[in-house]
Amino acid sequence: MLPAYLTIIERLFTELDLLLNNFVFNGYSALANYLKTPLGLSVVLYIILMGLSISQGWVKLAMGNLVKASIKLAFIYMAAMNWGWFSHNVVYFLNKGVGEIGSVLVSATPVPIPHFAGEGINGAMQSVLIEFTDIGSWIWNRGAWNNISPCLTAILIWGFGYAVILVAIFELVLAKIMLAILFSTAPLFISFTLFKTTHGFFDRWLGACVGFALLMIFVSSMLALALSISQWAIADVYLSHAINISLVGFVPVMIVGFIGVGILLKASHLAQSIGGSVSTASGSALLAGTVGGVVGSALTTLKMPAPALRATRNFMNAIRRTLNKGG
């Protein structure tokens, strides 16, 4: 039976993705079913009251604007309650896109990272974890009761090497779990765009989604750089089975460990900063404006034949008057 550390990262993320996909689907479906009736009734009531107010002259609003607003509300309601549309255009795009970007960044590192344990960022982490574990084991086996320095060196190599891997795993798992929670509550926050007073909740939700999606990208890119530096520090030691390492052989791993942990923590701060700036950019206004623009352009297209018919009628009347005068 193979040791658990040879496949632990690949198995962890495979199982995590499966569990989170089920959680997102079940949570989204449950919340959508719960909100479908009250939200639909509120939309219908809003349209009825606005139509009554316009017909009675209580509100100065053109009927075309009411039609545009009604179509916009219907589109947002459909997007919030339709899992197939949301999963294909949002969940799949973010999860698949982030994974592919991470794989591309791993392949672009200055020092090649081994991928004997798998492809992509997960395979790179698994490969470097195996190298750290094997190097520590080889050095540990050189120690004895009367020679404990190899044991201390092995412990330090394990400690600093595992620190980089564990921080990266924590950041990626955190981003995946938080995105799953945000996706499962999407019907609630998308419905907040229906009413102007609740736009701020959607803005902050959108900023959080962008922040955690960027966290996965930034962690993948910075982890690729950290693993590249780690590979530079331990490649020769790994190939020689740690035979030529000295008492202070842990120093390169220690330096790389500090650098790796530092840049991974900075990635989290950077992603959340950018995500927060997205939330202040009024994502609800962007969504509502996009939907309104599409609806408005469609209505404008429908109205285009009327001016053309009017111009043709005027032209024909002018010709008729000219012929009458000539006769």
Tab-separated table of C-alpha atoms in Angstrom:
chain	number	residue	atom	x	y	z
A	1	MET	CA	0.000	0.000	0.000
A	2	LEU	CA	1.349	3.435	-0.944
A	3	PRO	CA	2.041	5.981	1.815
A	4	ALA	CA	-0.778	8.491	2.267
A	5	TYR	CA	1.412	11.528	1.558
A	6	LEU	CA	1.996	10.416	-2.040
A	7	THR	CA	-1.572	11.276	-3.075
A	8	ILE	CA	-3.007	13.296	-0.170
A	9	ILE	CA	-3.298	16.646	-1.998
A	10	GLU	CA	-4.843	15.220	-5.162
A	11	ARG	CA	-7.359	13.177	-3.155
A	12	LEU	CA	-8.146	16.128	-0.870
A	13	PHE	CA	-9.012	18.544	-3.677
A	14	THR	CA	-10.866	15.911	-5.711
A	15	GLU	CA	-13.094	15.063	-2.747
A	16	LEU	CA	-13.457	18.725	-1.794
A	17	ASP	CA	-14.582	19.714	-5.304
A	18	LEU	CA	-17.149	16.900	-5.327
A	19	LEU	CA	-18.562	17.865	-1.922
A	20	LEU	CA	-18.675	21.578	-2.727
A	21	ASN	CA	-20.376	21.023	-6.082
A	22	ASN	CA	-23.119	19.052	-4.339
A	23	PHE	CA	-23.342	21.686	-1.608
A	24	VAL	CA	-23.682	24.529	-4.117
A	25	PHE	CA	-26.351	22.690	-6.115
A	26	ASN	CA	-28.386	21.674	-3.053
A	27	GLY	CA	-28.053	25.068	-1.360
A	28	TYR	CA	-28.889	27.006	-4.519
A	29	SER	CA	-31.902	24.820	-5.290
A	30	ALA	CA	-33.243	24.995	-1.734
A	31	LEU	CA	-32.893	28.772	-1.529
A	32	ALA	CA	-34.346	29.305	-5.009
A	33	ASN	CA	-37.383	27.166	-4.180
A	34	TYR	CA	-37.845	29.046	-0.913
A	35	LEU	CA	-37.650	32.493	-2.544
A	36	LYS	CA	-39.475	31.695	-5.769
A	37	THR	CA	-43.018	32.383	-4.545
A	38	PRO	CA	-42.526	35.499	-2.359
A	39	LEU	CA	-40.115	37.071	-4.819
A	40	GLY	CA	-42.389	36.379	-7.777
A	41	LEU	CA	-45.369	37.838	-5.924
A	42	SER	CA	-43.426	40.977	-5.036
A	43	VAL	CA	-42.423	41.476	-8.691
A	44	VAL	CA	-46.012	41.020	-9.892
A	45	LEU	CA	-47.314	43.355	-7.183
A	46	TYR	CA	-44.741	45.989	-8.154
A	47	ILE	CA	-45.756	45.846	-11.831
A	48	ILE	CA	-49.477	46.034	-10.984
A	49	LEU	CA	-49.060	48.993	-8.634
A	50	MET	CA	-46.837	50.871	-11.084
A	51	GLY	CA	-49.277	50.271	-13.941
A	52	LEU	CA	-52.179	51.469	-11.801
A	53	SER	CA	-50.239	54.560	-10.709
A	54	ILE	CA	-49.407	55.464	-14.317
A	55	SER	CA	-52.984	54.945	-15.518
A	56	GLN	CA	-54.371	57.103	-12.696
A	57	GLY	CA	-51.782	59.815	-13.206
A	58	TRP	CA	-50.214	59.395	-9.759
A	59	VAL	CA	-46.784	58.756	-11.298
A	60	LYS	CA	-45.393	60.616	-14.309
A	61	LEU	CA	-43.851	57.702	-16.189
A	62	ALA	CA	-44.140	56.632	-19.801
A	63	MET	CA	-45.656	53.233	-20.487
A	64	GLY	CA	-42.553	52.266	-22.454
A	65	ASN	CA	-40.428	52.710	-19.339
A	66	LEU	CA	-42.795	50.441	-17.409
A	67	VAL	CA	-42.493	47.773	-20.105
A	68	LYS	CA	-38.706	48.062	-20.019
A	69	ALA	CA	-38.653	47.801	-16.206
A	70	SER	CA	-40.979	44.781	-16.300
A	71	ILE	CA	-38.791	42.934	-18.792
A	72	LYS	CA	-35.713	43.757	-16.714
A	73	LEU	CA	-37.354	42.408	-13.557
A	74	ALA	CA	-38.394	39.240	-15.377
A	75	PHE	CA	-34.867	38.685	-16.687
A	76	ILE	CA	-33.270	39.160	-13.261
A	77	TYR	CA	-35.864	36.869	-11.676
A	78	MET	CA	-35.156	34.188	-14.271
A	79	ALA	CA	-31.392	34.480	-13.733
A	80	ALA	CA	-31.748	34.243	-9.959
A	81	MET	CA	-34.020	31.192	-10.010
A	82	ASN	CA	-32.526	29.248	-12.936
A	83	TRP	CA	-29.729	26.927	-11.738
A	84	GLY	CA	-28.867	25.739	-15.257
A	85	TRP	CA	-28.152	29.276	-16.481
A	86	PHE	CA	-26.269	30.281	-13.337
A	87	SER	CA	-24.140	27.133	-13.129
A	88	HIS	CA	-23.152	27.293	-16.809
A	89	ASN	CA	-22.381	31.010	-16.966
A	90	VAL	CA	-21.017	31.713	-13.473
A	91	VAL	CA	-20.016	28.645	-11.443
A	92	TYR	CA	-18.480	26.708	-14.322
A	93	PHE	CA	-16.745	29.794	-15.716
A	94	LEU	CA	-15.092	30.713	-12.412
A	95	ASN	CA	-14.104	27.196	-11.323
A	96	LYS	CA	-12.878	26.051	-14.729
A	97	GLY	CA	-11.263	29.369	-15.611
A	98	VAL	CA	-9.401	29.671	-12.323
A	99	GLY	CA	-8.097	26.105	-12.604
A	100	GLU	CA	-6.839	26.643	-16.147
A	101	ILE	CA	-5.178	29.942	-15.241
A	102	GLY	CA	-3.414	28.231	-12.324
A	103	SER	CA	-2.149	25.461	-14.603
A	104	VAL	CA	-0.830	27.989	-17.126
A	105	LEU	CA	0.986	29.953	-14.423
A	106	VAL	CA	2.581	26.784	-13.048
A	107	SER	CA	4.013	25.986	-16.476
A	108	ALA	CA	5.449	29.528	-16.768
A	109	THR	CA	7.754	29.354	-13.727
A	110	PRO	CA	11.450	30.233	-14.222
A	111	VAL	CA	12.585	26.999	-12.534
A	112	PRO	CA	10.693	23.936	-13.836
A	113	ILE	CA	8.484	22.315	-11.201
A	114	PRO	CA	8.217	18.506	-11.241
A	115	HIS	CA	4.811	17.051	-12.118
A	116	PHE	CA	5.439	13.370	-11.463
A	117	ALA	CA	2.456	13.316	-9.056
A	118	GLY	CA	-0.067	15.039	-11.341
A	119	GLU	CA	-0.711	18.055	-13.528
A	120	GLY	CA	-1.657	21.609	-12.662
A	121	ILE	CA	-1.200	23.392	-9.373
A	122	ASN	CA	-2.390	20.371	-7.355
A	123	GLY	CA	0.133	18.105	-9.031
A	124	ALA	CA	2.915	20.638	-8.451
A	125	MET	CA	2.072	20.895	-4.737
A	126	GLN	CA	1.903	17.112	-4.442
A	127	SER	CA	5.264	16.686	-6.193
A	128	VAL	CA	7.062	19.239	-4.007
A	129	LEU	CA	5.438	17.742	-0.886
A	130	ILE	CA	6.851	14.348	-1.853
A	131	GLU	CA	10.301	15.881	-2.370
A	132	PHE	CA	10.279	17.629	1.021
A	133	THR	CA	9.086	14.439	2.727
A	134	ASP	CA	11.657	12.212	1.028
A	135	ILE	CA	14.553	14.595	1.702
A	136	GLY	CA	13.608	14.820	5.378
A	137	SER	CA	13.314	11.035	5.595
A	138	TRP	CA	16.686	10.435	3.949
A	139	ILE	CA	18.413	12.889	6.281
A	140	TRP	CA	16.589	11.490	9.320
A	141	ASN	CA	17.798	7.975	8.502
A	142	ARG	CA	21.396	9.210	8.688
A	143	GLY	CA	20.922	10.206	12.330
A	144	ALA	CA	21.467	8.115	15.442
A	145	TRP	CA	21.357	8.468	19.228
A	146	ASN	CA	24.938	9.660	19.245
A	147	ASN	CA	24.435	11.860	16.147
A	148	ILE	CA	21.191	13.820	16.389
A	149	SER	CA	22.178	16.686	14.095
A	150	PRO	CA	20.715	14.975	10.961
A	151	CYS	CA	17.453	14.490	12.862
A	152	LEU	CA	17.298	18.194	13.754
A	153	THR	CA	18.071	19.149	10.164
A	154	ALA	CA	15.331	16.827	8.888
A	155	ILE	CA	12.791	18.287	11.333
A	156	LEU	CA	13.591	21.830	10.215
A	157	ILE	CA	13.342	20.879	6.541
A	158	TRP	CA	9.989	19.231	7.165
A	159	GLY	CA	8.754	22.199	9.192
A	160	PHE	CA	9.629	24.958	6.727
A	161	GLY	CA	8.728	22.884	3.664
A	162	TYR	CA	5.365	21.828	5.039
A	163	ALA	CA	4.619	25.402	6.145
A	164	VAL	CA	4.599	26.607	2.527
A	165	ILE	CA	2.418	23.714	1.372
A	166	LEU	CA	-0.026	24.001	4.300
A	167	VAL	CA	-0.500	27.761	3.907
A	168	ALA	CA	-1.163	27.297	0.184
A	169	ILE	CA	-3.638	24.474	0.834
A	170	PHE	CA	-5.409	26.573	3.476
A	171	GLU	CA	-5.730	29.560	1.125
A	172	LEU	CA	-7.056	27.443	-1.753
A	173	VAL	CA	-9.480	25.490	0.446
A	174	LEU	CA	-10.688	28.733	2.038
A	175	ALA	CA	-11.315	30.294	-1.379
A	176	LYS	CA	-13.175	27.214	-2.655
A	177	ILE	CA	-15.378	26.931	0.448
A	178	MET	CA	-16.214	30.641	0.532
A	179	LEU	CA	-17.042	30.644	-3.186
A	180	ALA	CA	-19.314	27.644	-2.631
A	181	ILE	CA	-21.134	29.486	0.171
A	182	LEU	CA	-21.462	32.622	-1.961
A	183	PHE	CA	-22.719	30.650	-4.972
A	184	SER	CA	-25.278	28.763	-2.884
A	185	THR	CA	-26.740	32.071	-1.662
A	186	ALA	CA	-26.770	33.618	-5.154
A	187	PRO	CA	-30.599	33.633	-5.536
A	188	LEU	CA	-30.930	35.857	-2.489
A	189	PHE	CA	-28.272	38.365	-3.516
A	190	ILE	CA	-29.201	38.489	-7.204
A	191	SER	CA	-32.771	39.255	-6.172
A	192	PHE	CA	-31.445	42.272	-4.244
A	193	THR	CA	-30.845	43.988	-7.595
A	194	LEU	CA	-34.607	44.219	-8.091
A	195	PHE	CA	-34.927	47.027	-5.561
A	196	LYS	CA	-32.758	50.117	-5.330
A	197	THR	CA	-32.565	50.114	-1.528
A	198	THR	CA	-30.926	46.655	-1.486
A	199	HIS	CA	-28.369	47.219	-4.262
A	200	GLY	CA	-25.577	47.553	-1.698
A	201	PHE	CA	-25.963	43.927	-0.585
A	202	PHE	CA	-25.477	42.715	-4.150
A	203	ASP	CA	-22.446	44.982	-4.566
A	204	ARG	CA	-20.743	43.495	-1.521
A	205	TRP	CA	-21.669	39.942	-2.550
A	206	LEU	CA	-20.215	40.502	-6.016
A	207	GLY	CA	-17.049	41.977	-4.514
A	208	ALA	CA	-16.655	38.937	-2.252
A	209	CYS	CA	-17.083	36.560	-5.220
A	210	VAL	CA	-14.475	38.443	-7.237
A	211	GLY	CA	-12.135	38.610	-4.243
A	212	PHE	CA	-12.161	34.865	-3.557
A	213	ALA	CA	-11.932	34.014	-7.263
A	214	LEU	CA	-8.881	36.276	-7.522
A	215	LEU	CA	-7.520	34.677	-4.350
A	216	MET	CA	-7.421	31.313	-6.123
A	217	ILE	CA	-5.648	32.873	-9.111
A	218	PHE	CA	-3.146	34.852	-7.028
A	219	VAL	CA	-2.425	31.921	-4.716
A	220	SER	CA	-1.863	29.690	-7.747
A	221	SER	CA	0.537	32.183	-9.325
A	222	MET	CA	2.435	32.988	-6.127
A	223	LEU	CA	2.469	29.325	-5.110
A	224	ALA	CA	3.947	28.480	-8.499
A	225	LEU	CA	6.709	30.988	-7.805
A	226	ALA	CA	7.223	29.671	-4.254
A	227	LEU	CA	7.365	26.067	-5.480
A	228	SER	CA	9.790	27.120	-8.196
A	229	ILE	CA	12.106	28.648	-5.585
A	230	SER	CA	11.693	25.544	-3.411
A	231	GLN	CA	12.610	23.337	-6.333
A	232	TRP	CA	15.725	25.430	-6.907
A	233	ALA	CA	16.693	25.023	-3.244
A	234	ILE	CA	16.202	21.251	-2.965
A	235	ALA	CA	16.659	19.865	-6.486
A	236	ASP	CA	20.309	18.826	-6.059
A	237	VAL	CA	19.678	17.500	-2.568
A	238	TYR	CA	16.734	15.439	-3.801
A	239	LEU	CA	18.679	13.969	-6.721
A	240	SER	CA	21.586	12.976	-4.452
A	241	HIS	CA	19.224	11.429	-1.874
A	242	ALA	CA	20.419	14.001	0.681
A	243	ILE	CA	23.828	12.350	0.944
A	244	ASN	CA	25.832	15.570	0.636
A	245	ILE	CA	23.745	17.778	2.924
A	246	SER	CA	25.466	19.344	5.935
A	247	LEU	CA	24.237	20.380	9.361
A	248	VAL	CA	23.148	23.766	8.016
A	249	GLY	CA	21.565	22.262	4.907
A	250	PHE	CA	18.145	23.357	6.133
A	251	VAL	CA	19.034	27.051	5.671
A	252	PRO	CA	17.947	27.283	1.980
A	253	VAL	CA	14.671	25.574	2.851
A	254	MET	CA	14.188	27.934	5.803
A	255	ILE	CA	14.698	31.009	3.621
A	256	VAL	CA	12.401	29.644	0.928
A	257	GLY	CA	9.808	28.795	3.577
A	258	PHE	CA	9.729	32.349	4.929
A	259	ILE	CA	9.517	33.792	1.410
A	260	GLY	CA	6.780	31.383	0.351
A	261	VAL	CA	4.589	31.962	3.403
A	262	GLY	CA	5.030	35.722	3.075
A	263	ILE	CA	4.008	35.959	-0.574
A	264	LEU	CA	1.062	33.601	-0.062
A	265	LEU	CA	-0.281	35.755	2.773
A	266	LYS	CA	0.228	38.834	0.595
A	267	ALA	CA	-1.806	37.164	-2.156
A	268	SER	CA	-4.801	36.944	0.169
A	269	HIS	CA	-4.568	40.629	1.084
A	270	LEU	CA	-4.193	41.675	-2.566
A	271	ALA	CA	-7.182	39.615	-3.738
A	272	GLN	CA	-9.479	40.964	-1.041
A	273	SER	CA	-8.360	44.526	-1.771
A	274	ILE	CA	-9.254	44.193	-5.448
A	275	GLY	CA	-12.512	42.429	-4.600
A	276	GLY	CA	-13.469	45.271	-2.269
A	277	SER	CA	-12.843	47.831	-4.998
A	278	VAL	CA	-15.173	45.885	-7.275
A	279	SER	CA	-17.937	46.094	-4.682
A	280	THR	CA	-17.619	49.883	-4.516
A	281	ALA	CA	-17.940	50.096	-8.302
A	282	SER	CA	-21.698	49.472	-7.956
A	283	GLY	CA	-22.019	46.061	-9.552
A	284	SER	CA	-25.792	46.194	-9.154
A	285	ALA	CA	-25.940	49.338	-11.283
A	286	LEU	CA	-23.769	47.588	-13.868
A	287	LEU	CA	-26.070	44.565	-13.944
A	288	ALA	CA	-29.234	46.636	-14.067
A	289	GLY	CA	-27.739	48.931	-16.710
A	290	THR	CA	-26.692	45.990	-18.861
A	291	VAL	CA	-30.118	44.388	-18.706
A	292	GLY	CA	-31.815	47.739	-19.285
A	293	GLY	CA	-29.588	48.463	-22.265
A	294	VAL	CA	-30.400	45.121	-23.875
A	295	VAL	CA	-34.117	45.612	-23.297
A	296	GLY	CA	-33.994	49.214	-24.516
A	297	SER	CA	-32.161	48.297	-27.691
A	298	ALA	CA	-34.702	45.567	-28.386
A	299	LEU	CA	-37.588	47.978	-27.897
A	300	THR	CA	-35.875	50.568	-30.077
A	301	THR	CA	-35.506	47.981	-32.817
A	302	LEU	CA	-39.215	47.247	-32.619
A	303	LYS	CA	-40.021	50.968	-32.927
A	304	MET	CA	-37.798	51.556	-35.973
A	305	PRO	CA	-40.422	50.622	-38.651
A	306	ALA	CA	-42.805	53.394	-37.487
A	307	PRO	CA	-40.584	56.357	-38.555
A	308	ALA	CA	-39.810	54.584	-41.817
A	309	LEU	CA	-43.514	54.159	-42.579
A	310	ARG	CA	-44.181	57.780	-41.645
A	311	ALA	CA	-41.426	59.039	-43.970
A	312	THR	CA	-42.710	56.851	-46.809
A	313	ARG	CA	-46.262	58.124	-46.294
A	314	ASN	CA	-45.086	61.769	-46.384
A	315	PHE	CA	-43.098	61.100	-49.540
A	316	MET	CA	-46.079	59.507	-51.302
A	317	ASN	CA	-48.373	62.387	-50.251
A	318	ALA	CA	-45.903	64.898	-51.706
A	319	ILE	CA	-45.854	63.023	-55.013
A	320	ARG	CA	-49.658	62.877	-55.065
A	321	ARG	CA	-49.943	66.652	-54.465
A	322	THR	CA	-47.455	67.349	-57.244
A	323	LEU	CA	-49.393	65.190	-59.700
A	324	ASN	CA	-52.684	66.879	-58.750
A	325	LYS	CA	-51.218	70.317	-59.361
A	326	GLY	CA	-49.842	69.215	-62.724
A	327	GLY	CA	-53.236	67.780	-63.740
